[in-house]
PDB file of C-alpha atoms and ligand atoms in Angstrom:
ATOM      1  CA  MET A   1     -18.119   1.737   3.199  1.00  0.00           C
ATOM      2  CA  LYS A   2     -17.472  -2.032   4.332  1.00  0.00           C
ATOM      3  CA  ARG A   3     -14.238  -2.223   6.055  1.00  0.00           C
ATOM      4  CA  PRO A   4     -12.953  -5.131   6.668  1.00  0.00           C
ATOM      5  CA  TYR A   5     -12.646  -7.281   9.262  1.00  0.00           C
ATOM      6  CA  ARG A   6      -9.158  -7.737  10.556  1.00  0.00           C
ATOM      7  CA  VAL A   7      -7.736  -9.171  13.391  1.00  0.00           C
ATOM      8  CA  GLY A   8      -4.568  -9.431  15.146  1.00  0.00           C
ATOM      9  CA  ILE A   9      -2.277  -6.886  17.366  1.00  0.00           C
ATOM     10  CA  LEU A  10      -2.121  -4.342  14.131  1.00  0.00           C
ATOM     11  CA  GLY A  11      -4.052  -3.684  11.715  1.00  0.00           C
ATOM     12  CA  ALA A  12      -0.996  -1.705  10.626  1.00  0.00           C
ATOM     13  CA  GLY A  13      -0.324  -1.371   6.303  1.00  0.00           C
ATOM     14  CA  LEU A  14      -2.645   1.188   4.851  1.00  0.00           C
ATOM     15  CA  ALA A  15      -4.972   1.600   7.090  1.00  0.00           C
ATOM     16  CA  ALA A  16      -2.115   4.169   9.093  1.00  0.00           C
ATOM     17  CA  VAL A  17      -2.516   6.295   5.377  1.00  0.00           C
ATOM     18  CA  ALA A  18      -6.147   6.220   6.402  1.00  0.00           C
ATOM     19  CA  LEU A  19      -5.467   7.959   9.698  1.00  0.00           C
ATOM     20  CA  LEU A  20      -3.192  10.226   8.015  1.00  0.00           C
ATOM     21  CA  ALA A  21      -6.368  11.164   5.519  1.00  0.00           C
ATOM     22  CA  ALA A  22      -8.359  11.773   9.062  1.00  0.00           C
ATOM     23  CA  GLY A  23      -6.051  13.778  10.643  1.00  0.00           C
ATOM     24  CA  CYS A  24      -5.083  11.417  13.326  1.00  0.00           C
ATOM     25  CA  GLY A  25      -0.880  11.457  12.852  1.00  0.00           C
ATOM     26  CA  THR A  26       0.849  10.811  16.111  1.00  0.00           C
ATOM     27  CA  GLY A  27       3.706  12.943  17.881  1.00  0.00           C
ATOM     28  CA  GLY A  28       6.756  10.293  17.594  1.00  0.00           C
ATOM     29  CA  VAL A  29       9.453  12.282  15.690  1.00  0.00           C
ATOM     30  CA  ALA A  30       8.688  15.716  16.837  1.00  0.00           C
ATOM     31  CA  SER A  31       9.635  14.437  20.482  1.00  0.00           C
ATOM     32  CA  ALA A  32      12.989  12.522  19.642  1.00  0.00           C
ATOM     33  CA  GLY A  33      15.025  15.922  18.813  1.00  0.00           C
ATOM     34  CA  GLY A  34      18.289  16.028  17.049  1.00  0.00           C
ATOM     35  CA  THR A  35      18.499  16.626  12.518  1.00  0.00           C
ATOM     36  CA  PRO A  36      17.700  13.640  11.028  1.00  0.00           C
ATOM     37  CA  ASP A  37      20.477  12.474   8.658  1.00  0.00           C
ATOM     38  CA  THR A  38      18.712  11.408   5.623  1.00  0.00           C
ATOM     39  CA  SER A  39      22.229  10.279   3.906  1.00  0.00           C
ATOM     40  CA  ASN A  40      22.099   7.843   6.922  1.00  0.00           C
ATOM     41  CA  GLY A  41      18.084   6.729   6.146  1.00  0.00           C
ATOM     42  CA  GLN A  42      19.263   6.230   2.666  1.00  0.00           C
ATOM     43  CA  LYS A  43      21.760   3.327   3.133  1.00  0.00           C
ATOM     44  CA  LEU A  44      20.022   1.632   5.597  1.00  0.00           C
ATOM     45  CA  PHE A  45      16.364   1.916   3.969  1.00  0.00           C
ATOM     46  CA  SER A  46      18.513   0.248   0.974  1.00  0.00           C
ATOM     47  CA  ALA A  47      20.116  -2.276   3.061  1.00  0.00           C
ATOM     48  CA  SER A  48      17.425  -3.135   5.690  1.00  0.00           C
ATOM     49  CA  CYS A  49      13.599  -1.852   4.030  1.00  0.00           C
ATOM     50  CA  GLY A  50      14.146  -2.219  -0.090  1.00  0.00           C
ATOM     51  CA  THR A  51      13.588  -6.124   0.146  1.00  0.00           C
ATOM     52  CA  CYS A  52      10.110  -6.683   0.683  1.00  0.00           C
ATOM     53  CA  HIS A  53       9.116  -2.474  -0.570  1.00  0.00           C
ATOM     54  CA  THR A  54       9.812  -0.831  -4.139  1.00  0.00           C
ATOM     55  CA  LEU A  55      11.261   2.878  -3.515  1.00  0.00           C
ATOM     56  CA  GLN A  56      11.923   4.634  -6.453  1.00  0.00           C
ATOM     57  CA  ALA A  57      14.277   7.242  -5.474  1.00  0.00           C
ATOM     58  CA  ALA A  58      16.332   4.354  -3.507  1.00  0.00           C
ATOM     59  CA  GLY A  59      16.460   2.278  -6.131  1.00  0.00           C
ATOM     60  CA  THR A  60      14.670  -0.628  -4.210  1.00  0.00           C
ATOM     61  CA  THR A  61      11.851  -3.586  -6.092  1.00  0.00           C
ATOM     62  CA  GLY A  62      10.691  -5.231  -3.381  1.00  0.00           C
ATOM     63  CA  THR A  63       7.287  -6.910  -3.622  1.00  0.00           C
ATOM     64  CA  ILE A  64       6.178  -8.645   0.239  1.00  0.00           C
ATOM     65  CA  GLY A  65       5.210  -5.268   1.352  1.00  0.00           C
ATOM     66  CA  PRO A  66       3.463  -2.484   0.090  1.00  0.00           C
ATOM     67  CA  ASN A  67       5.148  -0.031  -2.495  1.00  0.00           C
ATOM     68  CA  LEU A  68       5.664   2.902  -1.218  1.00  0.00           C
ATOM     69  CA  ASP A  69       5.624   5.079  -3.186  1.00  0.00           C
ATOM     70  CA  ASN A  70       2.217   4.520  -4.175  1.00  0.00           C
ATOM     71  CA  ALA A  71       1.383   3.713  -0.607  1.00  0.00           C
ATOM     72  CA  PHE A  72       2.041   8.298   0.015  1.00  0.00           C
ATOM     73  CA  ALA A  73       1.634   9.369  -3.486  1.00  0.00           C
ATOM     74  CA  ALA A  74      -2.067  10.524  -2.638  1.00  0.00           C
ATOM     75  CA  SER A  75      -0.641  12.079   0.885  1.00  0.00           C
ATOM     76  CA  VAL A  76       1.652  14.018  -1.375  1.00  0.00           C
ATOM     77  CA  ALA A  77      -0.699  15.164  -3.865  1.00  0.00           C
ATOM     78  CA  GLU A  78      -3.076  15.820  -1.198  1.00  0.00           C
ATOM     79  CA  GLY A  79      -0.758  18.231   0.633  1.00  0.00           C
ATOM     80  CA  TYR A  80       0.052  16.067   3.320  1.00  0.00           C
ATOM     81  CA  ALA A  81       3.169  17.520   6.113  1.00  0.00           C
ATOM     82  CA  GLN A  82       5.990  16.031   5.163  1.00  0.00           C
ATOM     83  CA  SER A  83       6.557  15.063   9.224  1.00  0.00           C
ATOM     84  CA  SER A  84       3.316  13.344   9.358  1.00  0.00           C
ATOM     85  CA  ILE A  85       4.573  10.767   7.007  1.00  0.00           C
ATOM     86  CA  GLU A  86       7.595  10.857   9.305  1.00  0.00           C
ATOM     87  CA  ASN A  87       5.418   9.794  12.055  1.00  0.00           C
ATOM     88  CA  LEU A  88       3.421   7.604   9.980  1.00  0.00           C
ATOM     89  CA  VAL A  89       6.186   6.014   9.293  1.00  0.00           C
ATOM     90  CA  LEU A  90       8.327   5.429  12.211  1.00  0.00           C
ATOM     91  CA  ASP A  91       4.887   4.664  14.092  1.00  0.00           C
ATOM     92  CA  GLN A  92       5.083   1.525  11.333  1.00  0.00           C
ATOM     93  CA  ILE A  93       8.829   0.930  11.713  1.00  0.00           C
ATOM     94  CA  ARG A  94       8.576   0.927  15.981  1.00  0.00           C
ATOM     95  CA  ILE A  95       5.115  -1.315  15.484  1.00  0.00           C
ATOM     96  CA  GLY A  96       5.301  -3.481  12.167  1.00  0.00           C
ATOM     97  CA  SER A  97       2.653  -5.262  11.207  1.00  0.00           C
ATOM     98  CA  GLY A  98       2.152  -8.192  13.910  1.00  0.00           C
ATOM     99  CA  THR A  99       0.651 -10.386  12.473  1.00  0.00           C
ATOM    100  CA  VAL A 100      -2.255  -9.935  10.784  1.00  0.00           C
ATOM    101  CA  VAL A 101      -4.877 -12.352   9.655  1.00  0.00           C
ATOM    102  CA  THR A 102      -8.052 -11.156   7.709  1.00  0.00           C
ATOM    103  CA  TYR A 103     -11.151 -12.483   7.745  1.00  0.00           C
ATOM    104  CA  THR A 104     -12.404 -13.213   4.073  1.00  0.00           C
ATOM    105  CA  THR A 105     -16.520 -13.282   3.022  1.00  0.00           C
ATOM    106  CA  ASN A 106     -16.842 -16.879   3.348  1.00  0.00           C
ATOM    107  CA  LYS A 107     -14.975 -17.223   6.988  1.00  0.00           C
ATOM    108  CA  LYS A 108     -11.754 -18.429   5.927  1.00  0.00           C
ATOM    109  CA  PHE A 109      -8.448 -17.058   7.909  1.00  0.00           C
ATOM    110  CA  THR A 110      -5.481 -15.638   5.272  1.00  0.00           C
ATOM    111  CA  ALA A 111      -2.506 -15.478   6.995  1.00  0.00           C
ATOM    112  CA  GLN A 112      -0.785 -12.048   6.027  1.00  0.00           C
ATOM    113  CA  PRO A 113       3.163 -11.401   4.614  1.00  0.00           C
ATOM    114  CA  THR A 114       4.095  -9.237   7.720  1.00  0.00           C
ATOM    115  CA  MET A 115       7.007  -6.787   9.375  1.00  0.00           C
ATOM    116  CA  PRO A 116       9.606  -6.857  11.742  1.00  0.00           C
ATOM    117  CA  ALA A 117       9.043  -4.358  14.222  1.00  0.00           C
ATOM    118  CA  ASN A 118      12.830  -1.884  15.253  1.00  0.00           C
ATOM    119  CA  ILE A 119      14.619  -4.058  12.249  1.00  0.00           C
ATOM    120  CA  VAL A 120      16.191  -0.421  12.555  1.00  0.00           C
ATOM    121  CA  LYS A 121      16.293   1.541  15.834  1.00  0.00           C
ATOM    122  CA  GLY A 122      16.284   4.990  17.907  1.00  0.00           C
ATOM    123  CA  GLN A 123      17.877   7.147  15.788  1.00  0.00           C
ATOM    124  CA  ASP A 124      18.546   5.226  12.871  1.00  0.00           C
ATOM    125  CA  ALA A 125      15.239   4.723  12.506  1.00  0.00           C
ATOM    126  CA  ILE A 126      14.416   8.421  12.878  1.00  0.00           C
ATOM    127  CA  ASP A 127      16.558   8.838  10.131  1.00  0.00           C
ATOM    128  CA  VAL A 128      14.778   6.665   7.798  1.00  0.00           C
ATOM    129  CA  ALA A 129      11.495   7.572   8.450  1.00  0.00           C
ATOM    130  CA  ALA A 130      12.330  11.068   7.453  1.00  0.00           C
ATOM    131  CA  TYR A 131      14.357   9.654   4.223  1.00  0.00           C
ATOM    132  CA  VAL A 132      11.419   7.893   3.221  1.00  0.00           C
ATOM    133  CA  ALA A 133       9.144  11.062   4.091  1.00  0.00           C
ATOM    134  CA  SER A 134      10.986  12.730   1.697  1.00  0.00           C
ATOM    135  CA  VAL A 135      11.069  10.682  -0.780  1.00  0.00           C
ATOM    136  CA  ALA A 136       8.177   9.004  -0.758  1.00  0.00           C
ATOM    137  CA  GLY A 137       5.236   9.378  -2.978  1.00  0.00           C
ATOM    138  CA  GLN A 138       6.685  12.620  -4.743  1.00  0.00           C
ATOM    139  CA  GLY A 139       6.761  11.405  -8.270  1.00  0.00           C
ATOM    140  CA  GLY A 140       3.353  10.063  -8.047  1.00  0.00           C
ATOM    141  CA  PHE A 141       2.595   6.394  -8.949  1.00  0.00           C
ATOM    142  CA  THR A 142       5.024   4.384 -10.377  1.00  0.00           C
ATOM    143  CA  SER A 143       5.294   5.563 -14.228  1.00  0.00           C
ATOM    144  CA  SER A 144       4.059   4.337 -16.946  1.00  0.00           C
ATOM    145  CA  ALA A 145       7.001   3.355 -17.899  1.00  0.00           C
ATOM    146  CA  SER A 146       7.305   0.399 -14.843  1.00  0.00           C
ATOM    147  CA  PHE A 147       3.363  -0.083 -15.321  1.00  0.00           C
ATOM    148  CA  ALA A 148       4.416  -1.315 -19.097  1.00  0.00           C
ATOM    149  CA  SER A 149       6.829  -4.105 -16.723  1.00  0.00           C
ATOM    150  CA  PHE A 150       3.667  -5.664 -15.728  1.00  0.00           C
ATOM    151  CA  GLY A 151       2.694  -6.881 -19.251  1.00  0.00           C
ATOM    152  CA  THR A 152      -1.275  -7.973 -19.338  1.00  0.00           C
ATOM    153  CA  ASP A 153      -0.761 -10.649 -16.129  1.00  0.00           C
ATOM    154  CA  GLY A 154      -3.373  -8.850 -14.295  1.00  0.00           C
ATOM    155  CA  ALA A 155      -2.594 -11.201 -10.779  1.00  0.00           C
ATOM    156  CA  LYS A 156       0.857  -9.111 -11.538  1.00  0.00           C
ATOM    157  CA  ILE A 157      -0.565  -5.426 -12.631  1.00  0.00           C
ATOM    158  CA  PHE A 158      -2.867  -5.882  -9.083  1.00  0.00           C
ATOM    159  CA  LYS A 159       0.337  -5.883  -7.164  1.00  0.00           C
ATOM    160  CA  GLY A 160       2.439  -3.947  -8.715  1.00  0.00           C
ATOM    161  CA  ALA A 161       0.231  -0.688  -9.475  1.00  0.00           C
ATOM    162  CA  GLY A 162      -1.098  -0.273  -5.742  1.00  0.00           C
ATOM    163  CA  CYS A 163      -4.301  -2.178  -5.950  1.00  0.00           C
ATOM    164  CA  ALA A 164      -2.985  -4.410  -3.564  1.00  0.00           C
ATOM    165  CA  GLY A 165      -1.887  -1.537  -1.337  1.00  0.00           C
ATOM    166  CA  CYS A 166      -5.496  -0.061  -0.772  1.00  0.00           C
ATOM    167  CA  HIS A 167      -7.703  -2.846  -1.721  1.00  0.00           C
ATOM    168  CA  THR A 168      -8.125  -6.253   0.395  1.00  0.00           C
ATOM    169  CA  LEU A 169      -8.450  -9.067  -1.934  1.00  0.00           C
ATOM    170  CA  ALA A 170      -8.226 -12.414  -0.219  1.00  0.00           C
ATOM    171  CA  ALA A 171      -7.338 -14.311  -4.176  1.00  0.00           C
ATOM    172  CA  ALA A 172      -4.074 -11.460  -3.790  1.00  0.00           C
ATOM    173  CA  GLY A 173      -3.332 -11.668  -0.635  1.00  0.00           C
ATOM    174  CA  SER A 174      -3.828  -7.914  -0.179  1.00  0.00           C
ATOM    175  CA  THR A 175      -5.418  -5.983   2.878  1.00  0.00           C
ATOM    176  CA  GLY A 176      -5.236  -2.375   1.719  1.00  0.00           C
ATOM    177  CA  THR A 177      -7.941  -0.420   3.401  1.00  0.00           C
ATOM    178  CA  VAL A 178      -7.885   2.809   1.576  1.00  0.00           C
ATOM    179  CA  GLY A 179     -10.517   1.964  -1.151  1.00  0.00           C
ATOM    180  CA  PRO A 180     -13.271  -0.624  -0.298  1.00  0.00           C
ATOM    181  CA  ASN A 181     -13.369  -4.363   0.570  1.00  0.00           C
ATOM    182  CA  LEU A 182     -13.233  -5.700  -2.951  1.00  0.00           C
ATOM    183  CA  ASP A 183     -14.385  -9.674  -2.074  1.00  0.00           C
ATOM    184  CA  GLN A 184     -17.279  -7.424   0.338  1.00  0.00           C
ATOM    185  CA  LEU A 185     -18.546  -6.246  -2.810  1.00  0.00           C
ATOM    186  CA  GLY A 186     -18.564  -9.510  -4.668  1.00  0.00           C
ATOM    187  CA  SER A 187     -20.454  -9.552  -8.052  1.00  0.00           C
ATOM    188  CA  ALA A 188     -21.269  -6.778  -7.812  1.00  0.00           C
ATOM    189  CA  LEU A 189     -17.998  -6.061  -9.540  1.00  0.00           C
ATOM    190  CA  THR A 190     -18.522  -6.984 -13.193  1.00  0.00           C
ATOM    191  CA  VAL A 191     -15.353  -6.979 -15.771  1.00  0.00           C
ATOM    192  CA  ALA A 192     -17.269  -3.660 -17.098  1.00  0.00           C
ATOM    193  CA  VAL A 193     -17.570  -2.061 -13.273  1.00  0.00           C
ATOM    194  CA  VAL A 194     -14.071  -2.565 -12.619  1.00  0.00           C
ATOM    195  CA  SER A 195     -12.486  -1.396 -15.628  1.00  0.00           C
ATOM    196  CA  HIS A 196     -14.568   1.836 -16.068  1.00  0.00           C
ATOM    197  CA  GLN A 197     -12.902   2.417 -12.177  1.00  0.00           C
ATOM    198  CA  VAL A 198      -9.715   1.706 -12.727  1.00  0.00           C
ATOM    199  CA  GLU A 199      -9.512   4.092 -15.968  1.00  0.00           C
ATOM    200  CA  VAL A 200     -11.502   6.637 -14.162  1.00  0.00           C
ATOM    201  CA  GLY A 201     -11.079   6.065 -10.275  1.00  0.00           C
ATOM    202  CA  GLY A 202     -12.641   8.314  -7.815  1.00  0.00           C
ATOM    203  CA  GLY A 203     -12.335   9.808  -4.503  1.00  0.00           C
ATOM    204  CA  LEU A 204      -8.687   8.984  -3.160  1.00  0.00           C
ATOM    205  CA  MET A 205      -8.173   6.503  -5.893  1.00  0.00           C
ATOM    206  CA  PRO A 206      -6.023   7.531  -8.840  1.00  0.00           C
ATOM    207  CA  ALA A 207      -7.345   7.290 -12.207  1.00  0.00           C
ATOM    208  CA  PHE A 208      -5.277   4.718 -14.047  1.00  0.00           C
ATOM    209  CA  GLN A 209      -6.326   5.784 -17.907  1.00  0.00           C
ATOM    210  CA  GLY A 210      -2.808   6.414 -20.482  1.00  0.00           C
ATOM    211  CA  LYS A 211      -1.115   4.951 -17.084  1.00  0.00           C
ATOM    212  CA  LEU A 212      -2.095   1.609 -17.810  1.00  0.00           C
ATOM    213  CA  SER A 213      -2.863   0.611 -21.160  1.00  0.00           C
ATOM    214  CA  ALA A 214      -6.369  -0.956 -22.371  1.00  0.00           C
ATOM    215  CA  ALA A 215      -5.592  -4.170 -22.435  1.00  0.00           C
ATOM    216  CA  GLN A 216      -3.585  -4.088 -19.112  1.00  0.00           C
ATOM    217  CA  ILE A 217      -6.796  -2.112 -17.942  1.00  0.00           C
ATOM    218  CA  GLN A 218      -8.440  -5.485 -19.359  1.00  0.00           C
ATOM    219  CA  ALA A 219      -6.587  -7.981 -17.251  1.00  0.00           C
ATOM    220  CA  VAL A 220      -6.219  -6.227 -14.407  1.00  0.00           C
ATOM    221  CA  ALA A 221     -10.237  -6.026 -14.009  1.00  0.00           C
ATOM    222  CA  GLN A 222     -11.225  -9.780 -15.711  1.00  0.00           C
ATOM    223  CA  TYR A 223      -8.140 -10.231 -12.626  1.00  0.00           C
ATOM    224  CA  VAL A 224     -10.630  -8.844  -9.641  1.00  0.00           C
ATOM    225  CA  SER A 225     -13.869  -9.772 -11.593  1.00  0.00           C
ATOM    226  CA  SER A 226     -13.196 -13.525 -11.162  1.00  0.00           C
ATOM    227  CA  SER A 227     -11.220 -13.148  -7.801  1.00  0.00           C
ATOM    228  CA  VAL A 228     -14.206 -11.451  -5.638  1.00  0.00           C
ATOM    229  CA  GLY A 229     -14.884 -13.366  -2.714  1.00  0.00           C
ATOM    230  CA  LYS A 230     -13.111 -16.259  -3.268  1.00  0.00           C
ATOM    231  CA  LYS A 231     -10.402 -18.145  -1.993  1.00  0.00           C
TER     232      LYS A 231
HETATM  233  C1  HEC B 301      10.212  -8.566   5.054  1.00  0.00           C
HETATM  234  C2  HEC B 301       9.754  -7.823   4.704  1.00  0.00           C
HETATM  235  C3  HEC B 301       9.592  -6.875   5.135  1.00  0.00           C
HETATM  236  C4  HEC B 301      10.232  -5.859   5.861  1.00  0.00           C
HETATM  237  C5  HEC B 301      12.238  -6.328   5.848  1.00  0.00           C
HETATM  238  C6  HEC B 301      10.454  -3.714   5.835  1.00  0.00           C
HETATM  239  N1  HEC B 301       9.259  -4.463   5.422  1.00  0.00           N
HETATM  240 FE1  HEC B 301       7.463  -2.327   5.713  1.00  0.00          FE
HETATM  241  N2  HEC B 301       6.084  -3.612   5.506  1.00  0.00           N
HETATM  242  C7  HEC B 301       5.781  -4.933   5.062  1.00  0.00           C
HETATM  243  C8  HEC B 301       4.261  -5.022   4.793  1.00  0.00           C
HETATM  244  C9  HEC B 301       4.455  -6.785   4.526  1.00  0.00           C
HETATM  245  C10 HEC B 301       3.866  -4.528   4.708  1.00  0.00           C
HETATM  246  C11 HEC B 301       2.883  -4.576   5.781  1.00  0.00           C
HETATM  247  C12 HEC B 301       2.037  -3.874   6.138  1.00  0.00           C
HETATM  248  C13 HEC B 301       0.383  -5.141   6.805  1.00  0.00           C
HETATM  249  O1  HEC B 301      -0.517  -5.091   5.944  1.00  0.00           O
HETATM  250  O2  HEC B 301       0.158  -4.421   7.664  1.00  0.00           O
HETATM  251  C14 HEC B 301       4.373  -3.298   5.824  1.00  0.00           C
HETATM  252  C15 HEC B 301       4.500  -2.028   5.025  1.00  0.00           C
HETATM  253  C16 HEC B 301       5.394  -0.949   6.162  1.00  0.00           C
HETATM  254  C17 HEC B 301       4.491   0.351   5.490  1.00  0.00           C
HETATM  255  C18 HEC B 301       3.368   1.176   6.146  1.00  0.00           C
HETATM  256  C19 HEC B 301       2.602   1.076   4.264  1.00  0.00           C
HETATM  257  C20 HEC B 301       1.321   1.259   4.096  1.00  0.00           C
HETATM  258  O3  HEC B 301       0.707   0.815   2.784  1.00  0.00           O
HETATM  259  O4  HEC B 301       0.356   1.915   4.962  1.00  0.00           O
HETATM  260  C21 HEC B 301       5.937   1.590   5.386  1.00  0.00           C
HETATM  261  C22 HEC B 301       5.553   2.772   5.797  1.00  0.00           C
HETATM  262  C23 HEC B 301       6.437   0.361   5.665  1.00  0.00           C
HETATM  263  N3  HEC B 301       6.283  -0.948   5.798  1.00  0.00           N
HETATM  264  C24 HEC B 301       7.863   1.160   6.060  1.00  0.00           C
HETATM  265  C25 HEC B 301       9.284   0.068   5.520  1.00  0.00           C
HETATM  266  C26 HEC B 301      10.461   0.313   6.175  1.00  0.00           C
HETATM  267  C27 HEC B 301      11.044   2.166   6.666  1.00  0.00           C
HETATM  268  C28 HEC B 301      11.577  -0.515   6.766  1.00  0.00           C
HETATM  269  C29 HEC B 301      13.246  -1.315   7.096  1.00  0.00           C
HETATM  270  C30 HEC B 301      12.831  -0.114   8.384  1.00  0.00           C
HETATM  271  C31 HEC B 301      10.487  -1.511   6.746  1.00  0.00           C
HETATM  272  N4  HEC B 301       8.863  -1.226   5.938  1.00  0.00           N
HETATM  273  C32 HEC B 301      10.873  -2.905   6.418  1.00  0.00           C
HETATM  274  C33 HEC B 301       7.179  -5.671   4.610  1.00  0.00           C
HETATM  275  C34 HEC B 301       8.004  -5.561   5.223  1.00  0.00           C
HETATM  276  C1  HEC B 302      -4.633   5.334  -3.370  1.00  0.00           C
HETATM  277  C2  HEC B 302      -5.618   3.914  -3.642  1.00  0.00           C
HETATM  278  C3  HEC B 302      -5.922   3.556  -4.952  1.00  0.00           C
HETATM  279  C4  HEC B 302      -5.813   2.860  -5.699  1.00  0.00           C
HETATM  280  C5  HEC B 302      -4.588   2.634  -5.955  1.00  0.00           C
HETATM  281  C6  HEC B 302      -6.404   2.379  -6.663  1.00  0.00           C
HETATM  282  N1  HEC B 302      -7.648   1.847  -5.223  1.00  0.00           N
HETATM  283 FE1  HEC B 302      -9.547   1.341  -6.026  1.00  0.00          FE
HETATM  284  N2  HEC B 302      -9.795   2.669  -5.008  1.00  0.00           N
HETATM  285  C7  HEC B 302     -10.194   3.809  -4.370  1.00  0.00           C
HETATM  286  C8  HEC B 302     -10.704   4.185  -3.444  1.00  0.00           C
HETATM  287  C9  HEC B 302     -10.820   5.515  -2.235  1.00  0.00           C
HETATM  288  C10 HEC B 302     -11.831   4.177  -3.643  1.00  0.00           C
HETATM  289  C11 HEC B 302     -13.312   4.907  -3.645  1.00  0.00           C
HETATM  290  C12 HEC B 302     -13.600   5.353  -4.781  1.00  0.00           C
HETATM  291  C13 HEC B 302     -14.950   6.013  -4.402  1.00  0.00           C
HETATM  292  O1  HEC B 302     -16.037   5.584  -3.760  1.00  0.00           O
HETATM  293  O2  HEC B 302     -15.398   6.537  -5.457  1.00  0.00           O
HETATM  294  C14 HEC B 302     -11.972   3.034  -5.074  1.00  0.00           C
HETATM  295  C15 HEC B 302     -12.888   2.016  -5.820  1.00  0.00           C
HETATM  296  C16 HEC B 302     -12.454   1.311  -6.454  1.00  0.00           C
HETATM  297  C17 HEC B 302     -13.266   0.005  -6.962  1.00  0.00           C
HETATM  298  C18 HEC B 302     -14.830  -0.312  -6.489  1.00  0.00           C
HETATM  299  C19 HEC B 302     -15.769   0.212  -7.275  1.00  0.00           C
HETATM  300  C20 HEC B 302     -17.308   0.453  -7.179  1.00  0.00           C
HETATM  301  O3  HEC B 302     -18.142  -0.038  -7.764  1.00  0.00           O
HETATM  302  O4  HEC B 302     -17.595   0.254  -5.666  1.00  0.00           O
HETATM  303  C21 HEC B 302     -13.205  -1.369  -8.297  1.00  0.00           C
HETATM  304  C22 HEC B 302     -13.500  -2.040  -8.426  1.00  0.00           C
HETATM  305  C23 HEC B 302     -11.116  -0.512  -7.123  1.00  0.00           C
HETATM  306  N3  HEC B 302     -10.708   0.646  -7.188  1.00  0.00           N
HETATM  307  C24 HEC B 302     -10.144  -1.729  -8.081  1.00  0.00           C
HETATM  308  C25 HEC B 302      -8.893  -1.026  -8.147  1.00  0.00           C
HETATM  309  C26 HEC B 302      -7.933  -1.488  -9.174  1.00  0.00           C
HETATM  310  C27 HEC B 302      -8.039  -2.469  -9.497  1.00  0.00           C
HETATM  311  C28 HEC B 302      -6.802  -0.599  -8.839  1.00  0.00           C
HETATM  312  C29 HEC B 302      -5.875  -0.613  -9.597  1.00  0.00           C
HETATM  313  C30 HEC B 302      -5.423  -0.985 -11.334  1.00  0.00           C
HETATM  314  C31 HEC B 302      -7.569   0.153  -7.857  1.00  0.00           C
HETATM  315  N4  HEC B 302      -8.912   0.067  -7.008  1.00  0.00           N
HETATM  316  C32 HEC B 302      -6.769   1.010  -7.217  1.00  0.00           C
HETATM  317  C33 HEC B 302      -8.791   3.607  -3.759  1.00  0.00           C
HETATM  318  C34 HEC B 302      -7.349   3.301  -4.633  1.00  0.00           C
END
């Protein structure tokens, strides 16, 4: 499977989840000592992270960064240890995303939204990471109730339903690397191919049938199919 070509300080984001899936966590939290205070973590998350991230348990709805429930739902479902997720979140807080630039297939550069490093520090960072790890993705992917709010706007569905968190698509400004780079699949992605994939999922991709309506699946398939390789 082809990977997107990423340059920049660090290709963080969902690449981190892929790492987790490969079983390569770091030892960041374990070495810190002390018991994390998740209620402090929750407060700090709401104040410092929620503007950019959706996290159901914290009631935040930011859309600049990935939806953290969707980002971790697959890992939770597959039974990864909470401590692995905690380490991953801590690394992300410490490193941020740097300046991420993606080459699209037609060799244009796209600057991606970035996450600054060290928004919270020291014990506070550990508390936030422990809090996120204790709640993110526990309820699975975003509930069907909130899926309904995306209507039949394909671009909104692509972002909100978590496609963006897992897939690179230049037209959507997304850089996910859990699934294939959709721009690279290009003309293979007919409306029929995409809508089938969205219905049944496969591998680490969840099935969306029953979560997204038939009209929404059609809308996001049309959006992807008409966007691939463009921009
Ligand atoms: C200014 C917006 C912004 C803020 C504030 C922010 N983030 Fe992020 N975050 C992002 C963006 C954008 C990405 C995707 C970066 C990338 O692709 O490398 C990201 C990625 C992540 C990821 C990786 C998710 C994945 O899909 O692998 C985690 C975890 C995360 N942020 C947690 C946090 C936490 C915890 C805080 C608060 C301390 C925070 N973020 C604050 C914008 C933000
Ligand atoms: C948790 C991560 C994840 C999410 C969320 C996700 N995908 Fe995927 N997607 C994948 C993976 C992994 C594959 C590769 C599956 C395989 O190889 O069987 C994939 C494959 C695909 C393909 C390729 C089909 C082909 O014929 O090669 C398309 C198109 C696609 N996804 C579109 C979407 C859309 C649209 C959404 C949102 C409605 C979405 N994905 C949500 C991970 C994800």
